[in-house]
Amino acid sequence: MARKAGSVGEETAERVRLAALKLFAGKGYAAVSMREIAAGVGLQAGALYNHFPTKQAILADLMVAHMEALIAAWEVESRKFATPVAALEGFVRFHIRYHLSRGDEVFISYMELRNLEPENFVRIEGLRKYYEGFLRKILQAGAASGSFSIADVPVAAMALIAMLTGLNTWFRAGGRLSVDEVEEIYVKMALGSVMPGGIMQGSSDGAARGLTAAGS
Amino acid sequence: MARKAGSVGEETAERVRLAALKLFAGKGYAAVSMREIAAGVGLQAGALYNHFPTKQAILADLMVAHMEALIAAWEVESRKFATPVAALEGFVRFHIRYHLSRGDEVFISYMELRNLEPENFVRIEGLRKYYEGFLRKILQAGAASGSFSIADVPVAAMALIAMLTGLNTWFRAGGRLSVDEVEEIYVKMALGSVMPGGIMQGSSDGAARGLTAAGS
DNA sequence: GTCTATACTCGGATAGAC
DNA sequence: GTCTATCCGAGTATAGAC
């Protein structure tokens, strides 16, 4: 936030962000000192204050940037999908890929909320709610059209988001399964959890299948 | 761990655990001082060291106690269920109720792992894996019998656990929905995510429905 | 078992020279 | 913009009196 494009100091500020991101994600915000961050950039601690007024401002900057980028990315991606079913599948795939590729940002955005002053906390929480609203709208549309069988849209949205984001806590690249494989599994589980027709075997071939409602 | 039953000091130690639990859950382990914990018990900081050798020992004690109690509770509860489908429904209900009733313990056990020294970390992680194993066994049995359609049992187990535990991050008693209502929704979603028959409308009346496999 | 007092280290943040 | 030096508060943990 508030970056002066083209200025020399902005390059240093960006390196500060990167070093702080790694350290916060690895040890936790409270356990990281300004001296450590400075060392990661090759500076003395005092020099950090030319770029950020406080330690918490660095954290808030990282979180806001992450949430805004996430929202912007989905706003582009979401244009591809015409039906609620396609949109849900697209959301699952997008959320998984985006979050797995930004592990550090996701980690601090979910773990360090309580280290924010109220003003920053409210702002980040608002952005998060806004992002969750995308999924709620998809589920609402599908429930209205009969594609989904959902007892409570806000609850279903939170359940799905938690399931998807949970991937970040255990998935490691180079393990038994690839991202693509895990993504397919999650798509099936997510769709199965809200669709009256249940799990569709071999449903991973495209995003634009039309599904008519099938009551219980 | 290592409690001397009946001793006078154990009462104080228990009060220390309680105060530390509340503080760790509220502000984060790293942000809580021994002075704060002592004040919560009505002691001076130095007196804490009569009961715990270090600050981290308090954290590890709380985590181990939580995980062992959780495992013991499920080992009792699990005897009630005869089929994989009933066991999965029972697990979902148990996990939700147990975790929502121990919000503080759950919170620190998931958030403060990185503040543990390797020895303690390995121990807690082992207990967590052991608990997750309960769900894996249920899913494996159901997949073998044809009740479930699961592409990968370990992945499905992690996805379900994340969905269930995620409840703790947003559910608040006294809100729009009761625990019972949310529990029903999660049961349907969890079963729907792994059952080829999909969501069963009105499936919340009991835990022992027999379900025969129904392929796609 | 608890107290007071304190050793020792480290934290965030600032001032002023260059 | 970065450096060195420093302020000042707070951290964990210990020592010894009671």
PDB file of N, CA, C and O in Angstrom, chain A residues 54-127:
ATOM      1  N   THR A  54       6.140   1.136  11.620  1.00  0.00           N
ATOM      2  CA  THR A  54       6.191   0.187  12.733  1.00  0.00           C
ATOM      3  C   THR A  54       6.315  -1.229  12.180  1.00  0.00           C
ATOM      4  O   THR A  54       6.120  -1.473  10.985  1.00  0.00           O
ATOM      5  N   LYS A  55       6.600  -2.131  13.090  1.00  0.00           N
ATOM      6  CA  LYS A  55       6.678  -3.541  12.691  1.00  0.00           C
ATOM      7  C   LYS A  55       5.308  -4.031  12.211  1.00  0.00           C
ATOM      8  O   LYS A  55       5.194  -4.758  11.214  1.00  0.00           O
ATOM      9  N   GLN A  56       4.273  -3.609  12.919  1.00  0.00           N
ATOM     10  CA  GLN A  56       2.953  -4.087  12.545  1.00  0.00           C
ATOM     11  C   GLN A  56       2.517  -3.568  11.179  1.00  0.00           C
ATOM     12  O   GLN A  56       1.740  -4.212  10.478  1.00  0.00           O
ATOM     13  N   ALA A  57       3.028  -2.406  10.797  1.00  0.00           N
ATOM     14  CA  ALA A  57       2.675  -1.873   9.481  1.00  0.00           C
ATOM     15  C   ALA A  57       3.172  -2.796   8.380  1.00  0.00           C
ATOM     16  O   ALA A  57       2.532  -2.921   7.332  1.00  0.00           O
ATOM     17  N   ILE A  58       4.300  -3.452   8.615  1.00  0.00           N
ATOM     18  CA  ILE A  58       4.795  -4.406   7.619  1.00  0.00           C
ATOM     19  C   ILE A  58       3.819  -5.567   7.497  1.00  0.00           C
ATOM     20  O   ILE A  58       3.451  -5.985   6.399  1.00  0.00           O
ATOM     21  N   LEU A  59       3.378  -6.069   8.636  1.00  0.00           N
ATOM     22  CA  LEU A  59       2.429  -7.191   8.631  1.00  0.00           C
ATOM     23  C   LEU A  59       1.128  -6.802   7.937  1.00  0.00           C
ATOM     24  O   LEU A  59       0.634  -7.530   7.068  1.00  0.00           O
ATOM     25  N   ALA A  60       0.605  -5.665   8.297  1.00  0.00           N
ATOM     26  CA  ALA A  60      -0.662  -5.233   7.703  1.00  0.00           C
ATOM     27  C   ALA A  60      -0.507  -5.031   6.199  1.00  0.00           C
ATOM     28  O   ALA A  60      -1.399  -5.389   5.418  1.00  0.00           O
ATOM     29  N   ASP A  61       0.614  -4.486   5.797  1.00  0.00           N
ATOM     30  CA  ASP A  61       0.875  -4.274   4.370  1.00  0.00           C
ATOM     31  C   ASP A  61       0.841  -5.597   3.625  1.00  0.00           C
ATOM     32  O   ASP A  61       0.221  -5.718   2.560  1.00  0.00           O
ATOM     33  N   LEU A  62       1.497  -6.607   4.180  1.00  0.00           N
ATOM     34  CA  LEU A  62       1.533  -7.918   3.527  1.00  0.00           C
ATOM     35  C   LEU A  62       0.143  -8.520   3.431  1.00  0.00           C
ATOM     36  O   LEU A  62      -0.247  -9.087   2.408  1.00  0.00           O
ATOM     37  N   MET A  63      -0.612  -8.394   4.509  1.00  0.00           N
ATOM     38  CA  MET A  63      -1.945  -8.997   4.520  1.00  0.00           C
ATOM     39  C   MET A  63      -2.885  -8.305   3.535  1.00  0.00           C
ATOM     40  O   MET A  63      -3.614  -8.969   2.790  1.00  0.00           O
ATOM     41  N   VAL A  64      -2.878  -7.004   3.543  1.00  0.00           N
ATOM     42  CA  VAL A  64      -3.768  -6.272   2.637  1.00  0.00           C
ATOM     43  C   VAL A  64      -3.410  -6.580   1.198  1.00  0.00           C
ATOM     44  O   VAL A  64      -4.287  -6.847   0.361  1.00  0.00           O
ATOM     45  N   ALA A  65      -2.124  -6.575   0.888  1.00  0.00           N
ATOM     46  CA  ALA A  65      -1.702  -6.856  -0.487  1.00  0.00           C
ATOM     47  C   ALA A  65      -2.163  -8.247  -0.905  1.00  0.00           C
ATOM     48  O   ALA A  65      -2.632  -8.446  -2.034  1.00  0.00           O
ATOM     49  N   HIS A  66      -2.039  -9.193   0.008  1.00  0.00           N
ATOM     50  CA  HIS A  66      -2.445 -10.563  -0.325  1.00  0.00           C
ATOM     51  C   HIS A  66      -3.939 -10.648  -0.593  1.00  0.00           C
ATOM     52  O   HIS A  66      -4.368 -11.216  -1.603  1.00  0.00           O
ATOM     53  N   MET A  67      -4.726 -10.095   0.282  1.00  0.00           N
ATOM     54  CA  MET A  67      -6.181 -10.199   0.125  1.00  0.00           C
ATOM     55  C   MET A  67      -6.657  -9.454  -1.121  1.00  0.00           C
ATOM     56  O   MET A  67      -7.528  -9.941  -1.850  1.00  0.00           O
ATOM     57  N   GLU A  68      -6.084  -8.304  -1.376  1.00  0.00           N
ATOM     58  CA  GLU A  68      -6.513  -7.551  -2.563  1.00  0.00           C
ATOM     59  C   GLU A  68      -6.123  -8.272  -3.850  1.00  0.00           C
ATOM     60  O   GLU A  68      -6.889  -8.284  -4.818  1.00  0.00           O
ATOM     61  N   ALA A  69      -4.949  -8.884  -3.855  1.00  0.00           N
ATOM     62  CA  ALA A  69      -4.528  -9.628  -5.045  1.00  0.00           C
ATOM     63  C   ALA A  69      -5.408 -10.853  -5.248  1.00  0.00           C
ATOM     64  O   ALA A  69      -5.770 -11.200  -6.383  1.00  0.00           O
ATOM     65  N   LEU A  70      -5.765 -11.496  -4.149  1.00  0.00           N
ATOM     66  CA  LEU A  70      -6.632 -12.675  -4.237  1.00  0.00           C
ATOM     67  C   LEU A  70      -7.987 -12.300  -4.822  1.00  0.00           C
ATOM     68  O   LEU A  70      -8.498 -12.974  -5.734  1.00  0.00           O
ATOM     69  N   ILE A  71      -8.545 -11.233  -4.320  1.00  0.00           N
ATOM     70  CA  ILE A  71      -9.856 -10.790  -4.807  1.00  0.00           C
ATOM     71  C   ILE A  71      -9.784 -10.407  -6.280  1.00  0.00           C
ATOM     72  O   ILE A  71     -10.629 -10.801  -7.086  1.00  0.00           O
ATOM     73  N   ALA A  72      -8.752  -9.669  -6.638  1.00  0.00           N
ATOM     74  CA  ALA A  72      -8.617  -9.244  -8.037  1.00  0.00           C
ATOM     75  C   ALA A  72      -8.453 -10.454  -8.952  1.00  0.00           C
ATOM     76  O   ALA A  72      -9.018 -10.494 -10.050  1.00  0.00           O
ATOM     77  N   ALA A  73      -7.701 -11.448  -8.489  1.00  0.00           N
ATOM     78  CA  ALA A  73      -7.470 -12.629  -9.329  1.00  0.00           C
ATOM     79  C   ALA A  73      -8.770 -13.384  -9.571  1.00  0.00           C
ATOM     80  O   ALA A  73      -9.035 -13.841 -10.685  1.00  0.00           O
ATOM     81  N   TRP A  74      -9.594 -13.514  -8.531  1.00  0.00           N
ATOM     82  CA  TRP A  74     -10.859 -14.228  -8.728  1.00  0.00           C
ATOM     83  C   TRP A  74     -11.822 -13.423  -9.599  1.00  0.00           C
ATOM     84  O   TRP A  74     -12.570 -13.986 -10.390  1.00  0.00           O
ATOM     85  N   GLU A  75     -11.774 -12.117  -9.459  1.00  0.00           N
ATOM     86  CA  GLU A  75     -12.685 -11.309 -10.273  1.00  0.00           C
ATOM     87  C   GLU A  75     -12.390 -11.482 -11.764  1.00  0.00           C
ATOM     88  O   GLU A  75     -13.305 -11.412 -12.586  1.00  0.00           O
ATOM     89  N   VAL A  76     -11.149 -11.738 -12.095  1.00  0.00           N
ATOM     90  CA  VAL A  76     -10.828 -12.038 -13.487  1.00  0.00           C
ATOM     91  C   VAL A  76     -11.258 -13.459 -13.837  1.00  0.00           C
ATOM     92  O   VAL A  76     -11.959 -13.696 -14.827  1.00  0.00           O
ATOM     93  N   GLU A  77     -10.853 -14.402 -12.992  1.00  0.00           N
ATOM     94  CA  GLU A  77     -11.119 -15.817 -13.272  1.00  0.00           C
ATOM     95  C   GLU A  77     -12.612 -16.118 -13.361  1.00  0.00           C
ATOM     96  O   GLU A  77     -13.046 -16.951 -14.167  1.00  0.00           O
ATOM     97  N   SER A  78     -13.380 -15.449 -12.532  1.00  0.00           N
ATOM     98  CA  SER A  78     -14.801 -15.802 -12.410  1.00  0.00           C
ATOM     99  C   SER A  78     -15.587 -15.550 -13.695  1.00  0.00           C
ATOM    100  O   SER A  78     -16.669 -16.100 -13.875  1.00  0.00           O
ATOM    101  N   ARG A  79     -15.033 -14.725 -14.570  1.00  0.00           N
ATOM    102  CA  ARG A  79     -15.759 -14.411 -15.806  1.00  0.00           C
ATOM    103  C   ARG A  79     -15.897 -15.615 -16.727  1.00  0.00           C
ATOM    104  O   ARG A  79     -16.698 -15.613 -17.661  1.00  0.00           O
ATOM    105  N   LYS A  80     -15.119 -16.645 -16.461  1.00  0.00           N
ATOM    106  CA  LYS A  80     -15.097 -17.794 -17.367  1.00  0.00           C
ATOM    107  C   LYS A  80     -16.306 -18.704 -17.208  1.00  0.00           C
ATOM    108  O   LYS A  80     -16.536 -19.562 -18.058  1.00  0.00           O
ATOM    109  N   PHE A  81     -17.044 -18.556 -16.126  1.00  0.00           N
ATOM    110  CA  PHE A  81     -18.033 -19.586 -15.799  1.00  0.00           C
ATOM    111  C   PHE A  81     -19.461 -19.080 -15.940  1.00  0.00           C
ATOM    112  O   PHE A  81     -19.806 -18.018 -15.432  1.00  0.00           O
ATOM    113  N   ALA A  82     -20.261 -19.900 -16.627  1.00  0.00           N
ATOM    114  CA  ALA A  82     -21.614 -19.457 -16.971  1.00  0.00           C
ATOM    115  C   ALA A  82     -22.667 -20.008 -16.017  1.00  0.00           C
ATOM    116  O   ALA A  82     -23.691 -19.368 -15.792  1.00  0.00           O
ATOM    117  N   THR A  83     -22.449 -21.184 -15.454  1.00  0.00           N
ATOM    118  CA  THR A  83     -23.456 -21.791 -14.586  1.00  0.00           C
ATOM    119  C   THR A  83     -22.921 -21.892 -13.163  1.00  0.00           C
ATOM    120  O   THR A  83     -21.708 -21.886 -12.950  1.00  0.00           O
ATOM    121  N   PRO A  84     -23.816 -22.014 -12.188  1.00  0.00           N
ATOM    122  CA  PRO A  84     -23.366 -22.167 -10.797  1.00  0.00           C
ATOM    123  C   PRO A  84     -22.471 -23.381 -10.607  1.00  0.00           C
ATOM    124  O   PRO A  84     -21.478 -23.314  -9.868  1.00  0.00           O
ATOM    125  N   VAL A  85     -22.788 -24.486 -11.246  1.00  0.00           N
ATOM    126  CA  VAL A  85     -21.962 -25.685 -11.091  1.00  0.00           C
ATOM    127  C   VAL A  85     -20.565 -25.444 -11.647  1.00  0.00           C
ATOM    128  O   VAL A  85     -19.556 -25.778 -11.010  1.00  0.00           O
ATOM    129  N   ALA A  86     -20.517 -24.842 -12.814  1.00  0.00           N
ATOM    130  CA  ALA A  86     -19.216 -24.543 -13.396  1.00  0.00           C
ATOM    131  C   ALA A  86     -18.456 -23.544 -12.537  1.00  0.00           C
ATOM    132  O   ALA A  86     -17.246 -23.650 -12.356  1.00  0.00           O
ATOM    133  N   ALA A  87     -19.175 -22.583 -11.994  1.00  0.00           N
ATOM    134  CA  ALA A  87     -18.525 -21.577 -11.162  1.00  0.00           C
ATOM    135  C   ALA A  87     -17.973 -22.195  -9.886  1.00  0.00           C
ATOM    136  O   ALA A  87     -16.877 -21.845  -9.440  1.00  0.00           O
ATOM    137  N   LEU A  88     -18.731 -23.111  -9.296  1.00  0.00           N
ATOM    138  CA  LEU A  88     -18.233 -23.749  -8.069  1.00  0.00           C
ATOM    139  C   LEU A  88     -16.989 -24.567  -8.362  1.00  0.00           C
ATOM    140  O   LEU A  88     -15.990 -24.477  -7.633  1.00  0.00           O
ATOM    141  N   GLU A  89     -17.050 -25.334  -9.424  1.00  0.00           N
ATOM    142  CA  GLU A  89     -15.850 -26.107  -9.778  1.00  0.00           C
ATOM    143  C   GLU A  89     -14.680 -25.173 -10.059  1.00  0.00           C
ATOM    144  O   GLU A  89     -13.557 -25.401  -9.599  1.00  0.00           O
ATOM    145  N   GLY A  90     -14.950 -24.101 -10.779  1.00  0.00           N
ATOM    146  CA  GLY A  90     -13.891 -23.147 -11.070  1.00  0.00           C
ATOM    147  C   GLY A  90     -13.344 -22.492  -9.815  1.00  0.00           C
ATOM    148  O   GLY A  90     -12.138 -22.272  -9.698  1.00  0.00           O
ATOM    149  N   PHE A  91     -14.239 -22.201  -8.882  1.00  0.00           N
ATOM    150  CA  PHE A  91     -13.784 -21.587  -7.627  1.00  0.00           C
ATOM    151  C   PHE A  91     -12.889 -22.543  -6.853  1.00  0.00           C
ATOM    152  O   PHE A  91     -11.862 -22.144  -6.310  1.00  0.00           O
ATOM    153  N   VAL A  92     -13.289 -23.785  -6.782  1.00  0.00           N
ATOM    154  CA  VAL A  92     -12.483 -24.777  -6.058  1.00  0.00           C
ATOM    155  C   VAL A  92     -11.088 -24.868  -6.662  1.00  0.00           C
ATOM    156  O   VAL A  92     -10.076 -24.810  -5.948  1.00  0.00           O
ATOM    157  N   ARG A  93     -11.049 -24.989  -7.975  1.00  0.00           N
ATOM    158  CA  ARG A  93      -9.746 -25.102  -8.642  1.00  0.00           C
ATOM    159  C   ARG A  93      -8.911 -23.837  -8.445  1.00  0.00           C
ATOM    160  O   ARG A  93      -7.713 -23.893  -8.155  1.00  0.00           O
ATOM    161  N   PHE A  94      -9.560 -22.705  -8.608  1.00  0.00           N
ATOM    162  CA  PHE A  94      -8.836 -21.437  -8.435  1.00  0.00           C
ATOM    163  C   PHE A  94      -8.309 -21.302  -7.008  1.00  0.00           C
ATOM    164  O   PHE A  94      -7.137 -20.990  -6.791  1.00  0.00           O
ATOM    165  N   HIS A  95      -9.171 -21.521  -6.051  1.00  0.00           N
ATOM    166  CA  HIS A  95      -8.780 -21.336  -4.646  1.00  0.00           C
ATOM    167  C   HIS A  95      -7.600 -22.234  -4.286  1.00  0.00           C
ATOM    168  O   HIS A  95      -6.636 -21.798  -3.658  1.00  0.00           O
ATOM    169  N   ILE A  96      -7.672 -23.480  -4.709  1.00  0.00           N
ATOM    170  CA  ILE A  96      -6.600 -24.418  -4.385  1.00  0.00           C
ATOM    171  C   ILE A  96      -5.289 -23.975  -5.015  1.00  0.00           C
ATOM    172  O   ILE A  96      -4.255 -23.878  -4.350  1.00  0.00           O
ATOM    173  N   ARG A  97      -5.338 -23.693  -6.310  1.00  0.00           N
ATOM    174  CA  ARG A  97      -4.091 -23.344  -7.000  1.00  0.00           C
ATOM    175  C   ARG A  97      -3.515 -22.038  -6.469  1.00  0.00           C
ATOM    176  O   ARG A  97      -2.320 -21.932  -6.213  1.00  0.00           O
ATOM    177  N   TYR A  98      -4.389 -21.055  -6.285  1.00  0.00           N
ATOM    178  CA  TYR A  98      -3.877 -19.762  -5.819  1.00  0.00           C
ATOM    179  C   TYR A  98      -3.275 -19.892  -4.420  1.00  0.00           C
ATOM    180  O   TYR A  98      -2.191 -19.374  -4.149  1.00  0.00           O
ATOM    181  N   HIS A  99      -3.982 -20.568  -3.535  1.00  0.00           N
ATOM    182  CA  HIS A  99      -3.511 -20.652  -2.155  1.00  0.00           C
ATOM    183  C   HIS A  99      -2.259 -21.508  -2.016  1.00  0.00           C
ATOM    184  O   HIS A  99      -1.368 -21.194  -1.226  1.00  0.00           O
ATOM    185  N   LEU A 100      -2.190 -22.588  -2.785  1.00  0.00           N
ATOM    186  CA  LEU A 100      -0.987 -23.421  -2.693  1.00  0.00           C
ATOM    187  C   LEU A 100       0.234 -22.698  -3.246  1.00  0.00           C
ATOM    188  O   LEU A 100       1.356 -22.964  -2.831  1.00  0.00           O
ATOM    189  N   SER A 101       0.001 -21.766  -4.165  1.00  0.00           N
ATOM    190  CA  SER A 101       1.147 -21.062  -4.742  1.00  0.00           C
ATOM    191  C   SER A 101       1.548 -19.847  -3.909  1.00  0.00           C
ATOM    192  O   SER A 101       2.541 -19.186  -4.213  1.00  0.00           O
ATOM    193  N   ARG A 102       0.776 -19.540  -2.866  1.00  0.00           N
ATOM    194  CA  ARG A 102       1.096 -18.402  -1.988  1.00  0.00           C
ATOM    195  C   ARG A 102       1.062 -18.839  -0.532  1.00  0.00           C
ATOM    196  O   ARG A 102       0.421 -18.196   0.303  1.00  0.00           O
ATOM    197  N   GLY A 103       1.743 -19.913  -0.258  1.00  0.00           N
ATOM    198  CA  GLY A 103       1.670 -20.503   1.084  1.00  0.00           C
ATOM    199  C   GLY A 103       1.996 -19.534   2.200  1.00  0.00           C
ATOM    200  O   GLY A 103       1.277 -19.470   3.197  1.00  0.00           O
ATOM    201  N   ASP A 104       3.045 -18.765   2.036  1.00  0.00           N
ATOM    202  CA  ASP A 104       3.452 -17.859   3.110  1.00  0.00           C
ATOM    203  C   ASP A 104       2.409 -16.779   3.353  1.00  0.00           C
ATOM    204  O   ASP A 104       2.048 -16.486   4.503  1.00  0.00           O
ATOM    205  N   GLU A 105       1.921 -16.196   2.282  1.00  0.00           N
ATOM    206  CA  GLU A 105       0.919 -15.130   2.428  1.00  0.00           C
ATOM    207  C   GLU A 105      -0.355 -15.659   3.099  1.00  0.00           C
ATOM    208  O   GLU A 105      -0.931 -15.012   3.976  1.00  0.00           O
ATOM    209  N   VAL A 106      -0.791 -16.826   2.659  1.00  0.00           N
ATOM    210  CA  VAL A 106      -1.994 -17.418   3.232  1.00  0.00           C
ATOM    211  C   VAL A 106      -1.795 -17.684   4.721  1.00  0.00           C
ATOM    212  O   VAL A 106      -2.658 -17.385   5.549  1.00  0.00           O
ATOM    213  N   PHE A 107      -0.640 -18.214   5.027  1.00  0.00           N
ATOM    214  CA  PHE A 107      -0.355 -18.580   6.413  1.00  0.00           C
ATOM    215  C   PHE A 107      -0.448 -17.385   7.338  1.00  0.00           C
ATOM    216  O   PHE A 107      -1.142 -17.423   8.362  1.00  0.00           O
ATOM    217  N   ILE A 108       0.230 -16.315   6.983  1.00  0.00           N
ATOM    218  CA  ILE A 108       0.199 -15.164   7.891  1.00  0.00           C
ATOM    219  C   ILE A 108      -1.177 -14.503   7.905  1.00  0.00           C
ATOM    220  O   ILE A 108      -1.622 -14.016   8.938  1.00  0.00           O
ATOM    221  N   SER A 109      -1.872 -14.539   6.763  1.00  0.00           N
ATOM    222  CA  SER A 109      -3.177 -13.886   6.724  1.00  0.00           C
ATOM    223  C   SER A 109      -4.202 -14.603   7.591  1.00  0.00           C
ATOM    224  O   SER A 109      -5.201 -14.015   8.000  1.00  0.00           O
ATOM    225  N   TYR A 110      -3.976 -15.893   7.854  1.00  0.00           N
ATOM    226  CA  TYR A 110      -4.920 -16.632   8.677  1.00  0.00           C
ATOM    227  C   TYR A 110      -4.443 -16.761  10.119  1.00  0.00           C
ATOM    228  O   TYR A 110      -5.242 -16.954  11.024  1.00  0.00           O
ATOM    229  N   MET A 111      -3.132 -16.637  10.329  1.00  0.00           N
ATOM    230  CA  MET A 111      -2.595 -16.923  11.661  1.00  0.00           C
ATOM    231  C   MET A 111      -2.278 -15.683  12.470  1.00  0.00           C
ATOM    232  O   MET A 111      -2.223 -15.750  13.697  1.00  0.00           O
ATOM    233  N   GLU A 112      -2.044 -14.580  11.829  1.00  0.00           N
ATOM    234  CA  GLU A 112      -1.553 -13.419  12.548  1.00  0.00           C
ATOM    235  C   GLU A 112      -2.597 -12.330  12.715  1.00  0.00           C
ATOM    236  O   GLU A 112      -2.276 -11.202  13.083  1.00  0.00           O
ATOM    237  N   LEU A 113      -3.836 -12.666  12.478  1.00  0.00           N
ATOM    238  CA  LEU A 113      -4.902 -11.667  12.599  1.00  0.00           C
ATOM    239  C   LEU A 113      -4.942 -11.049  13.993  1.00  0.00           C
ATOM    240  O   LEU A 113      -5.192  -9.861  14.158  1.00  0.00           O
ATOM    241  N   ARG A 114      -4.695 -11.862  14.980  1.00  0.00           N
ATOM    242  CA  ARG A 114      -4.836 -11.355  16.351  1.00  0.00           C
ATOM    243  C   ARG A 114      -3.706 -10.416  16.750  1.00  0.00           C
ATOM    244  O   ARG A 114      -3.750  -9.825  17.818  1.00  0.00           O
ATOM    245  N   ASN A 115      -2.667 -10.349  15.944  1.00  0.00           N
ATOM    246  CA  ASN A 115      -1.578  -9.425  16.234  1.00  0.00           C
ATOM    247  C   ASN A 115      -1.800  -8.055  15.602  1.00  0.00           C
ATOM    248  O   ASN A 115      -0.937  -7.193  15.679  1.00  0.00           O
ATOM    249  N   LEU A 116      -2.960  -7.871  14.996  1.00  0.00           N
ATOM    250  CA  LEU A 116      -3.259  -6.590  14.371  1.00  0.00           C
ATOM    251  C   LEU A 116      -4.022  -5.679  15.320  1.00  0.00           C
ATOM    252  O   LEU A 116      -4.851  -6.134  16.111  1.00  0.00           O
ATOM    253  N   GLU A 117      -3.738  -4.403  15.231  1.00  0.00           N
ATOM    254  CA  GLU A 117      -4.544  -3.434  15.955  1.00  0.00           C
ATOM    255  C   GLU A 117      -5.942  -3.412  15.345  1.00  0.00           C
ATOM    256  O   GLU A 117      -6.110  -3.732  14.170  1.00  0.00           O
ATOM    257  N   PRO A 118      -6.930  -3.003  16.114  1.00  0.00           N
ATOM    258  CA  PRO A 118      -8.320  -3.080  15.667  1.00  0.00           C
ATOM    259  C   PRO A 118      -8.549  -2.512  14.270  1.00  0.00           C
ATOM    260  O   PRO A 118      -9.257  -3.110  13.460  1.00  0.00           O
ATOM    261  N   GLU A 119      -7.937  -1.393  13.989  1.00  0.00           N
ATOM    262  CA  GLU A 119      -8.160  -0.772  12.683  1.00  0.00           C
ATOM    263  C   GLU A 119      -7.733  -1.679  11.542  1.00  0.00           C
ATOM    264  O   GLU A 119      -8.479  -1.889  10.580  1.00  0.00           O
ATOM    265  N   ASN A 120      -6.532  -2.223  11.653  1.00  0.00           N
ATOM    266  CA  ASN A 120      -6.056  -3.121  10.613  1.00  0.00           C
ATOM    267  C   ASN A 120      -6.858  -4.411  10.579  1.00  0.00           C
ATOM    268  O   ASN A 120      -7.134  -4.962   9.514  1.00  0.00           O
ATOM    269  N   PHE A 121      -7.208  -4.894  11.759  1.00  0.00           N
ATOM    270  CA  PHE A 121      -7.978  -6.140  11.842  1.00  0.00           C
ATOM    271  C   PHE A 121      -9.287  -6.021  11.072  1.00  0.00           C
ATOM    272  O   PHE A 121      -9.647  -6.901  10.283  1.00  0.00           O
ATOM    273  N   VAL A 122      -9.980  -4.937  11.308  1.00  0.00           N
ATOM    274  CA  VAL A 122     -11.272  -4.731  10.647  1.00  0.00           C
ATOM    275  C   VAL A 122     -11.101  -4.692   9.137  1.00  0.00           C
ATOM    276  O   VAL A 122     -11.896  -5.273   8.378  1.00  0.00           O
ATOM    277  N   ARG A 123     -10.058  -4.057   8.705  1.00  0.00           N
ATOM    278  CA  ARG A 123      -9.841  -3.951   7.259  1.00  0.00           C
ATOM    279  C   ARG A 123      -9.590  -5.321   6.634  1.00  0.00           C
ATOM    280  O   ARG A 123     -10.180  -5.668   5.607  1.00  0.00           O
ATOM    281  N   ILE A 124      -8.716  -6.100   7.236  1.00  0.00           N
ATOM    282  CA  ILE A 124      -8.404  -7.422   6.681  1.00  0.00           C
ATOM    283  C   ILE A 124      -9.625  -8.324   6.746  1.00  0.00           C
ATOM    284  O   ILE A 124      -9.941  -9.055   5.792  1.00  0.00           O
ATOM    285  N   GLU A 125     -10.323  -8.271   7.856  1.00  0.00           N
ATOM    286  CA  GLU A 125     -11.525  -9.098   7.988  1.00  0.00           C
ATOM    287  C   GLU A 125     -12.561  -8.729   6.925  1.00  0.00           C
ATOM    288  O   GLU A 125     -13.250  -9.592   6.383  1.00  0.00           O
ATOM    289  N   GLY A 126     -12.670  -7.459   6.647  1.00  0.00           N
ATOM    290  CA  GLY A 126     -13.599  -7.026   5.613  1.00  0.00           C
ATOM    291  C   GLY A 126     -13.234  -7.589   4.252  1.00  0.00           C
ATOM    292  O   GLY A 126     -14.100  -8.043   3.505  1.00  0.00           O
ATOM    293  N   LEU A 127     -11.960  -7.598   3.943  1.00  0.00           N
ATOM    294  CA  LEU A 127     -11.522  -8.149   2.665  1.00  0.00           C
ATOM    295  C   LEU A 127     -11.790  -9.645   2.610  1.00  0.00           C
ATOM    296  O   LEU A 127     -12.196 -10.189   1.585  1.00  0.00           O
TER     297      LEU A 127
END
